Tab-separated table of C-alpha atoms in Angstrom:
chain	number	residue	atom	x	y	z
B	1	UNK	CA	7.976	7.018	-5.883
B	2	UNK	CA	6.368	3.499	-6.671
B	3	UNK	CA	7.753	4.135	-10.493
B	4	UNK	CA	11.018	3.675	-9.095
B	5	UNK	CA	10.423	0.268	-7.879
B	6	UNK	CA	12.708	-1.831	-10.131
B	7	UNK	CA	15.381	-3.699	-7.880
B	8	UNK	CA	13.548	-2.615	-5.002
B	9	UNK	CA	11.016	-5.479	-5.923
B	10	UNK	CA	13.573	-8.191	-5.358
B	11	UNK	CA	14.049	-7.072	-1.859
B	12	UNK	CA	10.429	-5.990	-1.143
B	13	UNK	CA	9.425	-9.194	0.403
B	14	UNK	CA	12.082	-9.317	2.847
B	15	UNK	CA	11.519	-5.736	3.980
B	16	UNK	CA	7.872	-6.526	4.342
B	17	UNK	CA	7.888	-9.520	6.503
B	18	UNK	CA	6.868	-7.752	9.820
B	19	UNK	CA	3.550	-6.775	8.010
B	20	UNK	CA	0.663	-8.831	9.323
B	21	UNK	CA	-0.728	-9.890	6.142
B	22	UNK	CA	-3.071	-12.599	7.766
B	23	UNK	CA	-4.731	-9.787	9.899
B	24	UNK	CA	-5.485	-7.969	6.618
B	25	UNK	CA	-7.187	-11.140	5.120
B	26	UNK	CA	-9.313	-11.259	8.503
B	27	UNK	CA	-10.296	-7.651	8.285
B	28	UNK	CA	-11.293	-8.014	4.590
B	29	UNK	CA	-13.332	-11.181	5.351
B	30	UNK	CA	-14.969	-9.445	8.012
B	31	UNK	CA	-15.871	-6.295	5.989
B	32	UNK	CA	-17.196	-8.538	3.161
B	33	UNK	CA	-18.712	-11.370	5.166
B	34	UNK	CA	-16.193	-13.784	3.981
B	35	UNK	CA	-13.629	-14.365	1.047
B	36	UNK	CA	-14.454	-17.386	-0.575
B	37	UNK	CA	-16.385	-16.700	-3.854
B	38	UNK	CA	-15.874	-12.877	-3.864
B	39	UNK	CA	-14.660	-10.869	-6.472
B	40	UNK	CA	-11.543	-8.899	-5.118
B	41	UNK	CA	-9.660	-6.054	-6.580
B	42	UNK	CA	-6.043	-5.796	-4.892
B	43	UNK	CA	-4.937	-1.898	-5.924
B	44	UNK	CA	-1.134	-1.515	-5.157
B	45	UNK	CA	-0.575	-5.469	-5.272
B	46	UNK	CA	2.979	-5.328	-5.097
B	47	UNK	CA	4.595	-8.719	-5.372
B	48	UNK	CA	1.173	-10.229	-4.589
B	49	UNK	CA	1.677	-11.319	-1.290
B	50	UNK	CA	-1.913	-10.258	-0.126
B	51	UNK	CA	-3.366	-11.506	-3.364
B	52	UNK	CA	-2.008	-14.871	-2.978
B	53	UNK	CA	-3.502	-15.077	0.505
B	54	UNK	CA	-6.950	-14.005	-0.620
B	55	UNK	CA	-6.715	-16.365	-3.220
B	56	UNK	CA	-5.974	-19.289	-1.142
B	57	UNK	CA	-8.875	-18.324	0.778
B	58	UNK	CA	-11.197	-18.826	-2.399
B	59	UNK	CA	-11.359	-15.284	-3.343
B	60	UNK	CA	-11.206	-14.168	-7.129
B	61	UNK	CA	-8.582	-11.942	-7.192
B	62	UNK	CA	-7.429	-9.348	-9.569
B	63	UNK	CA	-4.230	-7.398	-8.710
B	64	UNK	CA	-3.314	-4.057	-9.950
B	65	UNK	CA	0.059	-2.242	-9.766
B	66	UNK	CA	2.001	0.528	-11.633
B	67	UNK	CA	5.142	-1.327	-11.623
B	68	UNK	CA	6.018	-4.041	-14.031
B	69	UNK	CA	8.940	-5.373	-11.813
B	70	UNK	CA	6.358	-5.793	-8.695
B	71	UNK	CA	3.767	-7.309	-11.065
B	72	UNK	CA	6.518	-9.991	-12.606
B	73	UNK	CA	7.347	-11.387	-9.316
B	74	UNK	CA	3.530	-11.482	-8.435
B	75	UNK	CA	2.759	-13.536	-11.506
B	76	UNK	CA	5.465	-15.850	-10.805
B	77	UNK	CA	4.255	-16.466	-7.132
B	78	UNK	CA	0.755	-17.103	-8.176
B	79	UNK	CA	2.187	-19.437	-10.807
B	80	UNK	CA	4.309	-21.502	-8.410
B	81	UNK	CA	1.554	-21.737	-5.930
B	82	UNK	CA	-0.938	-22.723	-8.651
B	83	UNK	CA	-3.311	-19.866	-8.080
B	84	UNK	CA	-5.568	-18.285	-10.842
B	85	UNK	CA	-4.885	-14.516	-10.212
B	86	UNK	CA	-5.471	-11.757	-12.896
B	87	UNK	CA	-2.896	-8.855	-12.772
B	88	UNK	CA	-2.763	-5.786	-14.464
B	89	UNK	CA	-0.349	-3.063	-15.197
B	90	UNK	CA	-2.309	0.193	-13.942
B	91	UNK	CA	-1.838	2.925	-11.560
B	92	UNK	CA	-4.798	3.409	-9.282
B	93	UNK	CA	-5.687	7.176	-10.064
B	94	UNK	CA	-6.117	5.676	-13.780
B	95	UNK	CA	-8.105	2.384	-13.005
B	96	UNK	CA	-10.302	1.569	-15.733
B	97	UNK	CA	-12.194	-1.415	-17.205
B	98	UNK	CA	-13.213	-2.894	-13.705
B	99	UNK	CA	-16.701	-3.490	-12.532
B	100	UNK	CA	-18.799	-5.976	-10.522
B	101	UNK	CA	-16.251	-6.310	-7.585
B	102	UNK	CA	-17.469	-7.101	-4.146
B	103	UNK	CA	-14.170	-5.973	-2.532
B	104	UNK	CA	-11.690	-3.439	-3.375
B	105	UNK	CA	-8.409	-3.064	-1.176
B	106	UNK	CA	-5.430	-0.676	-1.260
B	107	UNK	CA	-3.102	-2.427	1.326
B	108	UNK	CA	-0.179	-0.954	3.258
B	109	UNK	CA	-0.166	2.336	2.715
B	110	UNK	CA	-0.101	2.280	-0.897
B	111	UNK	CA	-2.321	5.146	-1.281
B	112	UNK	CA	0.073	7.450	0.287
B	113	UNK	CA	2.210	7.354	-3.256
B	114	UNK	CA	-0.694	9.281	-4.851
B	115	UNK	CA	0.281	12.685	-3.521
B	116	UNK	CA	-2.230	15.063	-5.391
B	117	UNK	CA	-5.481	15.648	-3.676
B	118	UNK	CA	-7.545	15.585	-7.025
B	119	UNK	CA	-5.776	12.099	-7.931
B	120	UNK	CA	-6.857	10.559	-4.403
B	121	UNK	CA	-10.406	11.771	-5.155
B	122	UNK	CA	-10.322	10.391	-8.715
B	123	UNK	CA	-8.882	7.012	-7.297
B	124	UNK	CA	-11.927	6.757	-5.129
B	125	UNK	CA	-14.118	7.540	-7.902
B	126	UNK	CA	-12.575	4.668	-9.890
B	127	UNK	CA	-12.844	2.199	-7.181
B	128	UNK	CA	-16.499	3.300	-6.746
B	129	UNK	CA	-17.174	2.686	-10.528
B	130	UNK	CA	-15.441	-0.849	-10.094
B	131	UNK	CA	-17.635	-1.836	-6.932
B	132	UNK	CA	-21.131	-3.561	-6.963
B	133	UNK	CA	-23.792	-2.136	-5.094
B	134	UNK	CA	-22.841	-3.059	-1.456
B	135	UNK	CA	-19.178	-3.477	-2.226
B	136	UNK	CA	-16.677	-2.656	0.176
B	137	UNK	CA	-13.521	-0.551	0.204
B	138	UNK	CA	-10.913	-1.190	2.740
B	139	UNK	CA	-7.619	0.670	2.741
B	140	UNK	CA	-5.071	2.093	5.039
B	141	UNK	CA	-2.671	5.382	4.856
B	142	UNK	CA	0.180	6.567	7.187
B	143	UNK	CA	-1.464	8.976	9.828
B	144	UNK	CA	-0.194	12.739	9.800
B	145	UNK	CA	1.884	11.808	13.052
B	146	UNK	CA	3.685	9.386	11.195
B	147	UNK	CA	4.739	11.593	8.313
B	148	UNK	CA	5.038	14.867	10.534
B	149	UNK	CA	7.070	13.257	13.420
B	150	UNK	CA	8.089	9.418	13.204
B	151	UNK	CA	9.595	9.530	9.525
B	152	UNK	CA	11.463	12.539	10.171
B	153	UNK	CA	13.320	11.129	13.026
B	154	UNK	CA	15.981	9.508	10.230
B	155	UNK	CA	18.284	8.322	9.524
B	156	UNK	CA	16.828	4.704	9.890
B	157	UNK	CA	19.159	1.717	9.234
B	158	UNK	CA	18.491	-2.315	8.450
B	159	UNK	CA	20.800	-4.856	8.358
B	160	UNK	CA	20.440	-8.651	7.772
B	161	UNK	CA	22.627	-11.322	6.600
B	162	UNK	CA	21.749	-10.470	2.717
B	163	UNK	CA	20.150	-6.742	2.659
B	164	UNK	CA	21.432	-3.661	4.308
B	165	UNK	CA	20.063	0.104	3.900
B	166	UNK	CA	20.478	3.512	5.212
B	167	UNK	CA	17.262	5.360	4.937
B	168	UNK	CA	17.172	9.397	5.069
B	169	UNK	CA	13.961	11.502	5.052
B	170	UNK	CA	12.988	15.159	4.795
B	171	UNK	CA	9.732	16.816	4.601
B	172	UNK	CA	8.237	17.438	1.413
B	173	UNK	CA	6.832	20.737	0.089
B	174	UNK	CA	3.067	19.612	0.499
B	175	UNK	CA	1.672	19.406	4.267
B	176	UNK	CA	2.103	15.803	5.612
B	177	UNK	CA	4.287	14.763	2.885
B	178	UNK	CA	7.987	13.031	3.166
B	179	UNK	CA	10.900	12.556	0.829
B	180	UNK	CA	12.708	9.498	1.587
B	181	UNK	CA	16.185	8.361	0.218
B	182	UNK	CA	17.190	4.836	0.529
B	183	UNK	CA	20.939	3.295	-0.261
B	184	UNK	CA	20.452	-0.472	-0.223
B	185	UNK	CA	23.275	-2.832	-0.002
B	186	UNK	CA	22.550	-6.444	-1.574
B	187	UNK	CA	24.887	-9.431	-1.217
B	188	UNK	CA	25.706	-10.753	-4.475
B	189	UNK	CA	26.725	-14.565	-5.123
B	190	UNK	CA	30.249	-13.587	-4.890
B	191	UNK	CA	29.480	-12.183	-1.485
B	192	UNK	CA	30.227	-8.777	-2.446
B	193	UNK	CA	27.540	-6.144	-1.716
B	194	UNK	CA	25.880	-4.457	-4.719
B	195	UNK	CA	24.358	-1.065	-4.244
B	196	UNK	CA	21.246	0.659	-5.550
B	197	UNK	CA	19.548	3.687	-4.408
B	198	UNK	CA	15.513	4.313	-4.154
B	199	UNK	CA	13.886	7.890	-3.944
B	200	UNK	CA	10.410	7.818	-2.954
B	201	UNK	CA	7.741	10.337	-2.058
B	202	UNK	CA	4.763	9.862	0.088
B	203	UNK	CA	1.865	12.023	1.082
B	204	UNK	CA	-0.985	11.535	3.542
B	205	UNK	CA	-4.149	13.635	4.595
B	206	UNK	CA	-5.846	14.178	7.826
B	207	UNK	CA	-8.524	11.839	8.562
B	208	UNK	CA	-11.496	14.135	8.280
B	209	UNK	CA	-9.920	14.865	4.618
B	210	UNK	CA	-9.964	11.420	3.465
B	211	UNK	CA	-13.728	10.959	5.084
B	212	UNK	CA	-15.148	14.008	3.138
B	213	UNK	CA	-13.419	12.785	-0.224
B	214	UNK	CA	-14.955	9.462	0.159
B	215	UNK	CA	-18.455	10.926	1.133
B	216	UNK	CA	-18.086	13.236	-1.954
B	217	UNK	CA	-17.618	10.149	-4.159
B	218	UNK	CA	-20.942	8.689	-2.528
B	219	UNK	CA	-19.177	6.111	-0.156
B	220	UNK	CA	-20.710	5.208	3.182
B	221	UNK	CA	-18.018	5.378	6.078
B	222	UNK	CA	-18.568	2.105	8.366
B	223	UNK	CA	-15.563	2.047	9.984
B	224	UNK	CA	-12.266	4.106	10.901
B	225	UNK	CA	-9.827	2.659	12.940
B	226	UNK	CA	-6.188	2.643	13.795
B	227	UNK	CA	-2.865	0.255	14.077
B	228	UNK	CA	-4.698	-3.018	13.254
B	229	UNK	CA	-6.874	-2.754	16.253
B	230	UNK	CA	-10.560	-1.856	16.578
B	231	UNK	CA	-10.179	1.240	18.163
B	232	UNK	CA	-10.450	5.146	16.987
B	233	UNK	CA	-7.463	6.932	15.804
B	234	UNK	CA	-5.773	8.799	18.687
B	235	UNK	CA	-2.712	11.285	18.669
B	236	UNK	CA	0.053	8.959	18.007
B	237	UNK	CA	-1.928	6.482	15.978
B	238	UNK	CA	0.593	5.430	12.864
B	239	UNK	CA	-1.722	3.556	10.470
B	240	UNK	CA	-5.299	4.576	9.983
B	241	UNK	CA	-7.839	2.008	8.335
B	242	UNK	CA	-10.853	3.034	6.418
B	243	UNK	CA	-13.730	0.705	5.732
B	244	UNK	CA	-16.406	2.130	3.358
B	245	UNK	CA	-19.146	0.927	1.153
B	246	UNK	CA	-20.873	1.670	-2.006
């Protein structure tokens, strides 16, 4: 779970190098009719990679995450880039104290760490309250094909000069959920490798179930698309995007 992101925060950026954050910025700009001057809530902001890009584009960004380690790195990133970004320690299902936002974003399957349906619904309610009338929410989740098929093709391995891992998965008790056990080996200054372990649990829901929850809260569905493309989700799509408006 994301609560376990501690030492993992130190290797997170390298592991996320293949994520097209610039494309996410473009998607947000398209949904919000530009970024400059917009008040943006980055939920599950992690180490602040997306928040920094949005702030560089002129957004007034607030980032929230439940990991102090992630937020420490995010704060240091913003400071080093001379960017004014507010960061807050909050789980998205207990989001509070936010209002008047033009945009909310839950990037890179962060919502899949909220595994209880009622808490997903509560997260949508919290975001609805945080947005101004006409404000937009953009988020992505794993498809059920990814949780039920692709993730269960483990073990997966990764090896770079500095970081290696072995990733084992097994299905969770809930439908479309998956447990992940990762053993990391990180090269230290003495050229020896230090090991640490992570256990993560994620769950997703079918597209229509997300749609039903969003409609229940009061959102208007504008766009549902897949895999970074302006195309409807297909049977083997892996990442599903939702664009909805208050």
